[in-house]
Tab-separated table of C-alpha atoms and ligand atoms in Angstrom:
chain	number	residue	atom	x	y	z
O	26	MET	CA	0.092	-0.042	-0.341
O	27	THR	CA	1.273	3.476	-0.845
O	28	SER	CA	0.934	6.195	1.443
O	29	PHE	CA	-0.464	9.500	0.452
O	30	ASP	CA	0.816	12.225	0.504
O	31	PHE	CA	0.352	15.585	2.342
O	32	ALA	CA	2.871	17.511	1.307
O	33	PRO	CA	2.026	19.361	-1.347
O	34	LEU	CA	-1.993	19.982	0.419
O	35	LEU	CA	-0.031	21.534	2.995
O	36	ALA	CA	-0.450	25.353	4.505
O	37	ALA	CA	1.883	27.864	3.651
O	38	GLY	CA	4.472	29.444	6.541
O	39	LEU	CA	4.274	26.145	8.668
O	40	PRO	CA	7.071	25.683	11.165
O	41	PRO	CA	9.565	22.765	10.745
O	42	PRO	CA	8.719	19.387	12.120
O	43	ALA	CA	8.999	19.071	15.188
O	44	VAL	CA	10.966	16.190	16.704
O	45	LYS	CA	9.908	12.543	17.243
O	46	TRP	CA	10.263	11.652	20.882
O	47	THR	CA	12.465	8.933	22.306
O	48	GLY	CA	12.385	9.115	25.411
O	49	PHE	CA	14.245	11.506	28.420
O	50	PRO	CA	18.382	12.117	27.978
O	51	LYS	CA	19.570	10.573	31.241
O	52	TYR	CA	20.856	13.784	32.453
O	53	ASN	CA	18.066	15.992	31.917
O	54	PHE	CA	19.014	19.930	32.525
O	55	ILE	CA	16.219	21.319	29.559
O	56	GLY	CA	12.627	21.708	29.788
O	57	GLY	CA	11.520	23.206	33.382
O	58	HIS	CA	10.378	19.775	34.134
O	59	ASN	CA	9.183	19.780	38.133
O	60	ASP	CA	10.661	17.254	40.867
O	61	ALA	CA	8.393	13.624	40.728
O	62	GLU	CA	8.906	13.490	44.576
O	63	GLN	CA	7.286	16.688	45.198
O	64	VAL	CA	4.038	15.774	43.403
O	65	PRO	CA	1.658	16.041	46.266
O	66	VAL	CA	0.099	12.741	44.111
O	67	GLU	CA	-2.275	11.671	47.314
O	68	ARG	CA	-4.050	15.005	47.921
O	69	LEU	CA	-4.845	15.396	44.078
O	70	THR	CA	-5.948	12.542	43.885
O	71	ALA	CA	-8.554	13.253	47.045
O	72	ALA	CA	-9.148	16.498	45.322
O	73	ALA	CA	-10.454	14.378	42.361
O	74	THR	CA	-12.348	11.981	43.798
O	75	ALA	CA	-13.898	14.983	46.249
O	76	VAL	CA	-14.348	17.091	43.262
O	77	LEU	CA	-15.676	14.949	40.659
O	78	THR	CA	-18.780	13.615	43.545
O	79	ARG	CA	-19.724	16.530	44.451
O	80	GLU	CA	-19.516	18.535	40.709
O	81	GLY	CA	-18.903	15.593	38.414
O	82	ALA	CA	-21.809	16.175	36.703
O	83	THR	CA	-21.008	19.639	35.854
O	84	LEU	CA	-18.433	18.036	33.385
O	85	ALA	CA	-22.054	18.033	30.500
O	86	THR	CA	-21.383	21.227	29.600
O	87	TYR	CA	-18.865	22.820	28.066
O	88	GLY	CA	-17.199	25.232	31.023
O	89	LEU	CA	-18.938	23.352	33.639
O	90	ASN	CA	-21.249	25.759	34.243
O	91	SER	CA	-19.131	28.369	35.233
O	92	GLY	CA	-18.765	29.909	32.010
O	93	PRO	CA	-15.728	30.423	28.453
O	94	LEU	CA	-13.094	32.463	32.186
O	95	GLY	CA	-13.182	29.341	33.088
O	96	TYR	CA	-13.805	27.501	36.084
O	97	ARG	CA	-15.129	29.665	39.352
O	98	PRO	CA	-13.765	28.192	42.341
O	99	LEU	CA	-10.470	28.106	40.780
O	100	ARG	CA	-10.627	31.819	39.537
O	101	GLU	CA	-11.454	32.497	42.799
O	102	PHE	CA	-8.293	30.632	44.645
O	103	LEU	CA	-6.312	33.071	41.968
O	104	ALA	CA	-7.667	36.206	43.123
O	105	GLY	CA	-7.934	35.834	47.218
O	106	LYS	CA	-3.877	34.229	45.885
O	107	LEU	CA	-2.554	36.911	43.994
O	108	ARG	CA	-4.330	39.668	46.466
O	109	ARG	CA	-1.953	37.896	49.581
O	110	ASP	CA	1.516	37.519	47.315
O	111	ALA	CA	1.224	39.430	44.439
O	112	GLY	CA	-0.915	42.606	45.579
O	113	ILE	CA	-2.747	41.968	42.514
O	114	SER	CA	-6.267	43.103	43.374
O	115	CYS	CA	-8.687	42.108	40.992
O	116	ALA	CA	-12.334	40.190	40.691
O	117	SER	CA	-12.442	36.854	39.806
O	118	ASP	CA	-14.116	37.612	36.111
O	119	GLU	CA	-10.215	39.807	35.448
O	120	ILE	CA	-8.812	35.714	35.301
O	121	LEU	CA	-8.919	33.610	31.699
O	122	ILE	CA	-8.345	29.770	32.880
O	123	THR	CA	-5.737	28.776	30.042
O	124	SER	CA	-4.090	25.537	28.523
O	125	GLY	CA	-0.612	26.481	29.858
O	126	SER	CA	0.584	29.826	30.960
O	127	LEU	CA	1.873	28.627	26.571
O	128	GLN	CA	-1.228	29.758	25.246
O	129	ALA	CA	-1.788	32.755	27.102
O	130	ILE	CA	1.211	34.294	25.685
O	131	ASP	CA	-0.101	33.439	22.006
O	132	LEU	CA	-3.559	35.116	23.540
O	133	VAL	CA	-1.706	38.092	24.787
O	134	ASN	CA	0.942	38.142	21.273
O	135	GLY	CA	-3.273	36.816	18.436
O	136	ILE	CA	-5.164	40.494	20.475
O	137	LEU	CA	-1.516	43.117	20.208
O	138	LEU	CA	1.229	41.551	18.049
O	139	ALA	CA	1.186	41.696	13.285
O	140	ARG	CA	3.550	40.335	11.796
O	141	GLY	CA	6.237	43.428	11.503
O	142	ASP	CA	5.568	44.905	14.933
O	143	THR	CA	8.403	45.648	17.553
O	144	VAL	CA	7.800	44.744	20.932
O	145	LEU	CA	11.181	44.889	23.743
O	146	ILE	CA	12.075	41.710	25.864
O	147	GLU	CA	14.816	41.204	28.144
O	148	GLN	CA	17.517	40.095	25.935
O	149	GLU	CA	18.622	36.984	27.975
O	150	SER	CA	14.309	34.837	28.201
O	151	TYR	CA	12.429	32.457	27.839
O	152	GLN	CA	13.100	30.677	24.422
O	153	GLY	CA	9.417	29.801	24.321
O	154	SER	CA	8.665	33.813	24.188
O	155	LEU	CA	11.685	34.101	21.835
O	156	ASN	CA	10.318	31.605	19.401
O	157	ARG	CA	7.193	32.716	19.129
O	158	LEU	CA	8.068	36.567	18.292
O	159	THR	CA	10.190	35.161	15.779
O	160	ARG	CA	8.176	32.754	14.251
O	161	LEU	CA	5.144	36.405	14.142
O	162	GLY	CA	8.315	37.808	12.446
O	163	VAL	CA	8.089	39.958	15.147
O	164	ASN	CA	11.685	42.659	15.850
O	165	ALA	CA	12.253	41.701	19.360
O	166	VAL	CA	14.905	44.660	20.433
O	167	GLY	CA	16.719	42.932	23.677
O	168	VAL	CA	17.477	44.948	27.262
O	169	PRO	CA	20.289	43.898	28.515
O	170	LEU	CA	19.562	42.686	32.111
O	171	ASP	CA	22.473	43.387	35.024
O	172	GLY	CA	22.297	41.915	39.013
O	173	GLY	CA	18.807	42.903	39.435
O	174	GLY	CA	16.755	42.058	36.302
O	175	MET	CA	15.501	43.936	33.168
O	176	ARG	CA	18.289	47.714	33.178
O	177	MET	CA	16.190	50.969	33.622
O	178	ASP	CA	19.104	52.922	31.545
O	179	ALA	CA	18.972	50.258	28.784
O	180	LEU	CA	15.222	50.036	28.422
O	181	ALA	CA	14.666	54.194	28.484
O	182	ALA	CA	17.803	54.044	25.313
O	183	ALA	CA	15.958	51.723	23.477
O	184	LEU	CA	12.354	53.256	23.802
O	185	ALA	CA	14.169	56.865	22.712
O	186	ASP	CA	15.792	55.641	19.815
O	187	LEU	CA	12.703	53.553	18.418
O	188	LYS	CA	10.558	57.007	18.740
O	189	ARG	CA	12.947	58.681	17.154
O	190	ARG	CA	11.837	56.480	14.570
O	191	GLY	CA	8.652	56.624	15.185
O	192	ILE	CA	7.580	52.945	16.226
O	193	ARG	CA	6.297	52.242	18.736
O	194	ALA	CA	6.690	49.117	20.636
O	195	LYS	CA	3.641	46.614	20.674
O	196	TYR	CA	4.827	45.717	24.686
O	197	ILE	CA	7.797	44.935	26.894
O	198	TYR	CA	7.445	42.211	27.558
O	199	THR	CA	9.561	41.061	30.688
O	200	ILE	CA	9.988	38.170	33.649
O	201	PRO	CA	10.295	40.009	36.729
O	202	THR	CA	10.516	37.536	39.656
O	203	VAL	CA	12.643	35.810	39.149
O	204	GLN	CA	13.784	35.957	35.375
O	205	ASN	CA	13.692	33.219	32.678
O	206	PRO	CA	17.170	31.556	32.833
O	207	THR	CA	19.190	34.660	34.008
O	208	GLY	CA	17.118	34.189	38.400
O	209	THR	CA	16.595	37.285	38.998
O	210	ILE	CA	14.221	38.916	41.037
O	211	MET	CA	13.551	42.915	40.114
O	212	ASP	CA	12.669	45.150	43.726
O	213	GLU	CA	10.322	47.699	43.888
O	214	ALA	CA	12.077	50.358	42.815
O	215	ARG	CA	13.046	49.491	39.852
O	216	ARG	CA	10.030	48.530	39.211
O	217	THR	CA	8.434	51.683	39.310
O	218	GLU	CA	10.842	53.151	36.991
O	219	LEU	CA	9.674	50.738	34.737
O	220	LEU	CA	6.022	51.280	34.935
O	221	ARG	CA	7.031	55.077	35.062
O	222	LEU	CA	9.491	54.824	31.630
O	223	ALA	CA	5.958	52.171	29.463
O	224	GLU	CA	3.415	54.660	30.577
O	225	SER	CA	5.874	58.237	29.510
O	226	HIS	CA	6.570	55.329	26.315
O	227	ASP	CA	2.223	54.983	26.069
O	228	VAL	CA	3.568	51.722	25.556
O	229	PRO	CA	1.984	48.419	28.017
O	230	ILE	CA	3.439	46.131	29.912
O	231	PHE	CA	3.575	42.166	29.616
O	232	GLU	CA	4.575	40.570	33.153
O	233	ASP	CA	5.359	36.916	33.042
O	234	ASP	CA	5.346	36.139	36.526
O	235	CYS	CA	5.608	31.604	36.606
O	236	TYR	CA	8.572	31.795	38.992
O	237	ALA	CA	7.376	33.870	41.709
O	238	ASP	CA	5.968	30.781	44.189
O	239	LEU	CA	9.143	30.227	44.524
O	240	ILE	CA	11.432	32.189	45.841
O	241	TRP	CA	13.390	30.257	48.843
O	242	ASP	CA	12.907	32.918	51.467
O	243	GLY	CA	8.901	33.367	50.502
O	244	ARG	CA	9.168	36.936	50.243
O	245	ARG	CA	8.749	38.877	46.352
O	246	PRO	CA	7.932	42.202	45.618
O	247	PRO	CA	4.809	42.972	43.995
O	248	ALA	CA	3.541	42.560	40.544
O	249	LEU	CA	3.587	45.347	38.100
O	250	HIS	CA	0.261	44.807	37.826
O	251	ALA	CA	-0.598	45.524	41.211
O	252	MET	CA	1.755	48.890	41.220
O	253	THR	CA	0.375	50.191	38.173
O	254	ARG	CA	-1.659	53.773	37.831
O	255	SER	CA	-3.133	53.081	34.742
O	256	ASN	CA	-4.054	49.282	33.868
O	257	ASN	CA	-1.117	49.474	30.839
O	258	VAL	CA	-0.361	45.112	32.894
O	259	ILE	CA	-1.442	42.356	31.587
O	260	HIS	CA	0.067	40.203	34.021
O	261	ILE	CA	-0.033	35.886	33.487
O	262	GLY	CA	0.764	33.118	35.321
O	263	SER	CA	0.735	29.638	35.358
O	264	PHE	CA	1.338	26.571	37.922
O	265	SER	CA	3.059	24.192	35.966
O	266	LYS	CA	6.529	25.177	38.628
O	267	SER	CA	4.394	24.727	42.205
O	268	ILE	CA	2.603	22.043	40.886
O	269	ALA	CA	3.126	20.355	37.803
O	270	PRO	CA	3.453	20.478	34.203
O	271	ALA	CA	1.328	18.154	32.496
O	272	LEU	CA	-1.515	19.821	34.168
O	273	ARG	CA	-1.871	22.640	32.038
O	274	VAL	CA	-3.525	25.652	33.899
O	275	GLY	CA	-2.374	28.591	33.246
O	276	TYR	CA	-3.872	32.004	33.418
O	277	ILE	CA	-4.333	35.810	32.842
O	278	VAL	CA	-5.089	38.402	34.071
O	279	ALA	CA	-6.575	41.756	32.246
O	280	ARG	CA	-9.384	43.230	32.256
O	281	TRP	CA	-12.567	42.063	31.047
O	282	GLU	CA	-12.279	45.198	27.582
O	283	ILE	CA	-8.576	42.668	26.617
O	284	LEU	CA	-9.948	39.063	27.859
O	285	SER	CA	-12.341	39.719	25.968
O	286	ARG	CA	-10.679	40.043	22.819
O	287	MET	CA	-8.315	37.070	23.501
O	288	LEU	CA	-11.360	34.852	24.772
O	289	ALA	CA	-12.688	35.759	20.633
O	290	LEU	CA	-9.035	34.150	20.145
O	291	LYS	CA	-9.229	30.968	22.578
O	292	THR	CA	-10.971	28.762	20.008
O	293	ASP	CA	-10.448	26.018	22.104
O	294	ALA	CA	-14.218	26.054	23.793
O	295	GLY	CA	-12.648	25.839	27.279
O	296	SER	CA	-9.271	24.801	29.179
O	297	GLY	CA	-9.401	21.250	30.468
O	298	ALA	CA	-11.862	21.481	33.091
O	299	LEU	CA	-11.210	18.223	35.575
O	300	GLU	CA	-6.770	19.755	35.835
O	301	GLN	CA	-9.089	22.518	36.577
O	302	MET	CA	-11.223	21.281	38.808
O	303	VAL	CA	-8.767	19.218	40.364
O	304	LEU	CA	-6.647	22.128	41.334
O	305	ALA	CA	-9.093	24.375	42.734
O	306	GLU	CA	-9.826	21.740	44.779
O	307	PHE	CA	-5.616	20.673	46.049
O	308	CYS	CA	-4.965	24.553	46.112
O	309	ALA	CA	-8.410	25.851	48.601
O	310	ALA	CA	-6.539	23.200	51.585
O	311	HIS	CA	-3.410	22.463	50.695
O	312	PHE	CA	-1.711	24.846	47.806
O	313	ALA	CA	0.462	27.445	50.914
O	314	ASP	CA	1.849	24.407	52.599
O	315	HIS	CA	2.419	22.939	49.437
O	316	VAL	CA	4.650	25.963	47.627
O	317	PRO	CA	8.161	25.511	51.494
O	318	ARG	CA	7.908	22.382	50.721
O	319	LEU	CA	8.866	21.952	47.115
O	320	ARG	CA	10.607	25.718	47.567
O	321	ARG	CA	13.129	22.935	50.268
O	322	GLY	CA	13.424	20.510	48.156
O	323	LEU	CA	14.187	22.607	44.936
O	324	ARG	CA	17.352	24.736	47.335
O	325	ALA	CA	18.571	22.055	48.193
O	326	LYS	CA	19.231	20.313	43.860
O	327	LEU	CA	20.663	24.123	43.850
O	328	GLU	CA	22.591	23.292	47.387
O	329	THR	CA	23.974	19.971	45.008
O	330	LEU	CA	24.173	21.358	41.457
O	331	MET	CA	26.003	24.758	42.161
O	332	ASP	CA	28.745	21.866	44.651
O	333	ALA	CA	28.751	19.903	41.267
O	334	LEU	CA	29.776	22.558	39.418
O	335	ALA	CA	32.963	24.105	41.463
O	336	GLU	CA	34.230	20.273	41.856
O	337	GLN	CA	33.806	19.360	38.219
O	338	PHE	CA	34.260	22.866	36.327
O	339	GLY	CA	35.966	25.137	39.148
O	340	THR	CA	35.708	29.055	38.553
O	341	ALA	CA	35.637	27.945	34.796
O	342	ALA	CA	31.796	27.819	35.641
O	343	GLU	CA	30.443	31.103	36.846
O	344	PHE	CA	27.424	31.920	38.612
O	345	GLU	CA	25.507	33.720	40.126
O	346	ASP	CA	23.609	32.065	43.243
O	347	PRO	CA	19.721	32.526	42.154
O	348	LYS	CA	17.320	33.831	45.187
O	349	GLY	CA	14.640	31.477	43.526
O	350	GLY	CA	13.407	29.095	40.811
O	351	ILE	CA	14.528	25.624	38.379
O	352	PHE	CA	17.055	26.990	36.688
O	353	LEU	CA	21.203	28.006	36.840
O	354	TRP	CA	22.649	30.094	34.233
O	355	VAL	CA	26.099	29.849	33.978
O	356	LYS	CA	28.876	30.614	32.556
O	357	LEU	CA	31.956	29.568	30.744
O	358	PRO	CA	34.751	30.460	29.532
O	359	ASP	CA	34.337	32.772	25.690
O	360	SER	CA	36.792	29.495	23.536
O	361	VAL	CA	33.505	26.875	25.132
O	362	ASP	CA	31.016	27.514	22.224
O	363	THR	CA	27.540	25.848	23.779
O	364	LEU	CA	25.847	25.093	20.709
O	365	LYS	CA	28.557	22.737	19.706
O	366	LEU	CA	28.773	21.074	23.650
O	367	ALA	CA	25.288	20.622	23.558
O	368	PRO	CA	24.885	18.268	20.894
O	369	ALA	CA	28.373	16.628	21.723
O	370	ALA	CA	27.079	15.994	25.552
O	371	LEU	CA	23.567	15.321	24.709
O	372	ALA	CA	25.499	12.419	22.509
O	373	SER	CA	26.814	11.689	26.047
O	374	GLY	CA	23.385	11.755	27.523
O	375	VAL	CA	23.268	14.727	29.261
O	376	ALA	CA	20.606	17.891	28.053
O	377	ILE	CA	21.641	21.506	28.635
O	378	ASN	CA	20.708	24.432	26.509
O	379	PRO	CA	22.817	26.685	25.201
O	380	GLY	CA	23.122	30.111	25.141
O	381	PRO	CA	21.942	31.487	22.546
O	382	ASP	CA	18.545	30.036	22.241
O	383	TRP	CA	17.712	32.354	25.298
O	384	SER	CA	19.230	35.185	24.379
O	385	THR	CA	17.876	37.776	21.162
O	386	ASP	CA	21.734	38.269	21.186
O	387	LYS	CA	23.182	34.749	19.942
O	388	ALA	CA	27.589	36.532	20.647
O	389	TYR	CA	26.584	36.780	24.085
O	390	GLY	CA	24.889	33.708	25.158
O	391	LYS	CA	27.778	31.462	22.606
O	392	SER	CA	29.208	30.553	25.930
O	393	ARG	CA	26.700	30.930	28.515
O	394	LEU	CA	24.381	27.805	29.172
O	395	ARG	CA	21.201	27.323	30.911
O	396	LEU	CA	20.737	24.345	33.471
O	397	CYS	CA	16.915	22.752	35.230
O	398	PHE	CA	17.405	20.913	38.110
O	399	ALA	CA	14.184	20.015	39.451
O	400	ASN	CA	13.711	16.915	37.613
O	401	PRO	CA	16.870	14.893	37.846
O	402	SER	CA	17.626	13.317	40.872
O	403	HIS	CA	20.432	14.587	43.300
O	404	ASP	CA	22.686	11.752	41.305
O	405	ALA	CA	20.948	13.167	38.806
O	406	ILE	CA	22.656	16.262	39.386
O	407	ARG	CA	25.747	15.018	40.114
O	408	GLN	CA	26.936	12.292	37.357
O	409	GLY	CA	25.424	14.523	35.261
O	410	VAL	CA	27.522	17.468	36.038
O	411	ALA	CA	30.574	15.027	35.564
O	412	THR	CA	30.130	13.765	32.941
O	413	LEU	CA	29.317	17.213	31.173
O	414	ALA	CA	32.419	18.511	32.187
O	415	GLU	CA	34.733	15.393	30.345
O	416	VAL	CA	32.565	16.152	27.485
O	417	CYS	CA	33.697	19.947	27.810
O	418	GLN	CA	37.054	19.155	28.442
O	419	ARG	CA	37.192	16.686	25.553
O	420	GLU	CA	35.895	19.821	22.952
O	421	PHE	CA	36.912	22.854	24.132
O	422	GLY	CA	39.910	21.890	27.315
O	423	VAL	CA	37.724	23.272	29.812
O	424	PRO	CA	38.086	22.571	32.648
O	425	VAL	CA	41.632	22.300	32.418
O	426	ARG	CA	41.760	19.778	35.070
O	427	SER	CA	38.570	18.864	36.291
O	428	ALA	CA	37.334	17.786	39.534
O	429	ASN	CA	40.414	20.073	41.182
O	430	ILE	CA	38.978	20.040	44.801
O	431	GLU	CA	41.143	22.979	45.629
O	432	GLN	CA	38.824	24.742	42.791
O	433	ARG	CA	35.827	23.477	44.857
O	434	GLY	CA	34.651	26.565	46.203
O	435	HIS	CA	35.198	29.322	44.349
O	436	ALA	CA	32.834	29.343	41.610
O	437	ARG	CA	30.602	31.323	43.180
O	438	SER	CA	30.342	35.391	42.414
O	439	GLY	CA	27.427	36.546	44.881
V	523	LIG	C1	8.359	32.159	31.933
V	523	LIG	C2	7.930	31.353	31.069
V	523	LIG	N1	7.109	31.525	30.996
V	523	LIG	C3	5.700	30.589	30.238
V	523	LIG	C4	6.337	29.689	30.421
V	523	LIG	C5	5.124	28.196	29.849
V	523	LIG	O1	4.805	27.823	30.847
V	523	LIG	P1	3.409	26.770	30.478
V	523	LIG	O2	2.323	27.199	29.544
V	523	LIG	O3	3.691	25.495	31.202
V	523	LIG	O4	2.606	27.689	32.591
V	523	LIG	C6	7.931	28.886	31.377
V	523	LIG	C7	7.888	26.995	30.311
V	523	LIG	O5	8.948	27.535	31.186
V	523	LIG	C8	7.999	29.950	31.401
V	523	LIG	O6	9.884	29.604	31.848
């Protein structure tokens, strides 16, 4: 039997085909996965039983009798949580539940962006956001960061430059609270300055806040959405990092005028209902004690990763000790090209994110890499870093001597 040939029928402009999944690599430092041991399986099971027993019949209707914004008790939980933790005051009808915050990003982009538009974005940023902008044909102007997040002098200069050229940016995209990949947190003073600049240039802010629950000491600055006086911030978040990414539950906080435009683009007739119901049931009772436990486990894995890097790479691996999150942004010597290191490491079972994939400045990213530490076990972290050092030694002569105990501890630069 010959197979029908779909190729000549494919729509123009499709992205390249997906690569077939062949299982996880042995040492998996990519993908933003969570810690399997920290998934609260028993409590999720109990929550599922309770909510289905009580309200299972509402599955008969699209939207669970809660309407297209998503399961009302989950939106009510979020409204309370966002008020307590982030200072955001919003009604549950100003929250749209999405299929992960990736769909939230698509919806924000969907209502605002057209080919040829310009946005401002932290120079190092989430690959999922960068790729979307590339695919949409949008000009992403990278704004450099320092230890406190997006640099306001650089943002002011970029906004002024655009103004000179008669361009009004569609938004300023920022991950202000545990930035991906740099792990920085923007303090309140800088947030005030960011809002001032955005307002004076009449540009909205797109605040992506999915890591805010994962700060080691639990203390976060207020969200930009909470601080704005002109309602110019669209805020998105996710349960992927605080509970589990496979649930695919994220959300958007915005005014109804904005949400109503997004709802018109959200053509899936509602995000998955079961996960929304289970999350609402679980979170109301357990979110507050689940998250500190998760944070302690993640912090312990980060310690293991930083120790392993210091042991295996010595001073060749430079990094800041992040204040939270699930990843470490590492600088190797300039001679290392992480776009070449990544496939060589993968051949030895170690998956890493090469820096250029996470930056608008490919040259700046060349010797940098991102390591996610949430998913691998402590042993896998140690072995994976040792294997990475071997591969890097072989390919680039770095580190000069691996496992040099004398160099231990010198790698942390803050
Ligand atoms: C900054 C940022 N935004 C959004 C997402 C998307 O997450 P999800 O769709 O699982 O909510 C991620 C995932 O890693 C992320 O790092």
